[in-house]
Amino acid sequence: MKFLKNNFYVVYAVILAVVSMFTQEIVTFIMLGFVFMALLNINTTLQKILEKLTKN
């Protein structure tokens, strides 16, 4: 399932890249990438915390 999630993120990034090329909003694409990576990091951390809490 994790592999499928990673593929989805890559497809999402490619779609954003294509749209940003057509609209000439490269800086917006880069900033969205940073926000997206931060949200993924937060999500991963919260999932690890939840996993530890459910084990106890």
PDB file of C-alpha atoms in Angstrom:
ATOM      1  CA  MET A   1       0.000   0.000   0.000  1.00  0.00           C
ATOM      2  CA  LYS A   2       2.894   2.327   0.765  1.00  0.00           C
ATOM      3  CA  PHE A   3       4.241   1.837  -2.772  1.00  0.00           C
ATOM      4  CA  LEU A   4       0.875   2.885  -4.202  1.00  0.00           C
ATOM      5  CA  LYS A   5       0.882   6.044  -2.062  1.00  0.00           C
ATOM      6  CA  ASN A   6       4.342   6.993  -3.313  1.00  0.00           C
ATOM      7  CA  ASN A   7       3.244   6.525  -6.922  1.00  0.00           C
ATOM      8  CA  PHE A   8       0.220   8.714  -6.296  1.00  0.00           C
ATOM      9  CA  TYR A   9       2.460  11.476  -4.942  1.00  0.00           C
ATOM     10  CA  VAL A  10       4.706  11.268  -8.002  1.00  0.00           C
ATOM     11  CA  VAL A  11       1.719  11.459 -10.354  1.00  0.00           C
ATOM     12  CA  TYR A  12       0.369  14.430  -8.401  1.00  0.00           C
ATOM     13  CA  ALA A  13       3.736  16.217  -8.645  1.00  0.00           C
ATOM     14  CA  VAL A  14       3.979  15.562 -12.385  1.00  0.00           C
ATOM     15  CA  ILE A  15       0.480  16.956 -12.955  1.00  0.00           C
ATOM     16  CA  LEU A  16       1.370  20.071 -10.959  1.00  0.00           C
ATOM     17  CA  ALA A  17       4.605  20.435 -12.927  1.00  0.00           C
ATOM     18  CA  VAL A  18       2.811  20.251 -16.275  1.00  0.00           C
ATOM     19  CA  VAL A  19       0.190  22.763 -15.175  1.00  0.00           C
ATOM     20  CA  SER A  20       2.866  25.111 -13.840  1.00  0.00           C
ATOM     21  CA  MET A  21       4.779  24.922 -17.127  1.00  0.00           C
ATOM     22  CA  PHE A  22       1.706  25.921 -19.104  1.00  0.00           C
ATOM     23  CA  THR A  23       0.767  28.731 -16.721  1.00  0.00           C
ATOM     24  CA  GLN A  24       4.417  29.799 -16.233  1.00  0.00           C
ATOM     25  CA  GLU A  25       4.132  29.609 -12.447  1.00  0.00           C
ATOM     26  CA  ILE A  26       7.359  27.773 -11.669  1.00  0.00           C
ATOM     27  CA  VAL A  27       7.896  29.498  -8.313  1.00  0.00           C
ATOM     28  CA  THR A  28       4.389  28.523  -7.226  1.00  0.00           C
ATOM     29  CA  PHE A  29       5.140  24.914  -8.172  1.00  0.00           C
ATOM     30  CA  ILE A  30       8.323  24.944  -6.088  1.00  0.00           C
ATOM     31  CA  MET A  31       6.533  26.447  -3.081  1.00  0.00           C
ATOM     32  CA  LEU A  32       3.693  23.929  -3.389  1.00  0.00           C
ATOM     33  CA  GLY A  33       6.337  21.206  -3.428  1.00  0.00           C
ATOM     34  CA  PHE A  34       7.795  22.479  -0.143  1.00  0.00           C
ATOM     35  CA  VAL A  35       4.353  22.657   1.450  1.00  0.00           C
ATOM     36  CA  PHE A  36       3.504  19.185   0.156  1.00  0.00           C
ATOM     37  CA  MET A  37       6.732  17.718   1.574  1.00  0.00           C
ATOM     38  CA  ALA A  38       6.104  19.367   4.942  1.00  0.00           C
ATOM     39  CA  LEU A  39       2.573  17.982   5.101  1.00  0.00           C
ATOM     40  CA  LEU A  40       3.809  14.502   4.200  1.00  0.00           C
ATOM     41  CA  ASN A  41       6.403  14.719   6.965  1.00  0.00           C
ATOM     42  CA  ILE A  42       3.758  15.789   9.490  1.00  0.00           C
ATOM     43  CA  ASN A  43       1.455  12.988   8.349  1.00  0.00           C
ATOM     44  CA  THR A  44       4.192  10.369   8.658  1.00  0.00           C
ATOM     45  CA  THR A  45       5.120  11.576  12.133  1.00  0.00           C
ATOM     46  CA  LEU A  46       1.503  11.499  13.300  1.00  0.00           C
ATOM     47  CA  GLN A  47       1.066   7.978  11.926  1.00  0.00           C
ATOM     48  CA  LYS A  48       4.143   6.815  13.854  1.00  0.00           C
ATOM     49  CA  ILE A  49       2.816   8.406  17.056  1.00  0.00           C
ATOM     50  CA  LEU A  50      -0.580   6.762  16.551  1.00  0.00           C
ATOM     51  CA  GLU A  51       1.086   3.400  15.956  1.00  0.00           C
ATOM     52  CA  LYS A  52       3.057   3.701  19.198  1.00  0.00           C
ATOM     53  CA  LEU A  53      -0.022   4.755  21.157  1.00  0.00           C
ATOM     54  CA  THR A  54      -2.125   1.862  19.873  1.00  0.00           C
ATOM     55  CA  LYS A  55       0.565  -0.683  20.778  1.00  0.00           C
ATOM     56  CA  ASN A  56       0.408   0.291  24.470  1.00  0.00           C
TER      57      ASN A  56
END
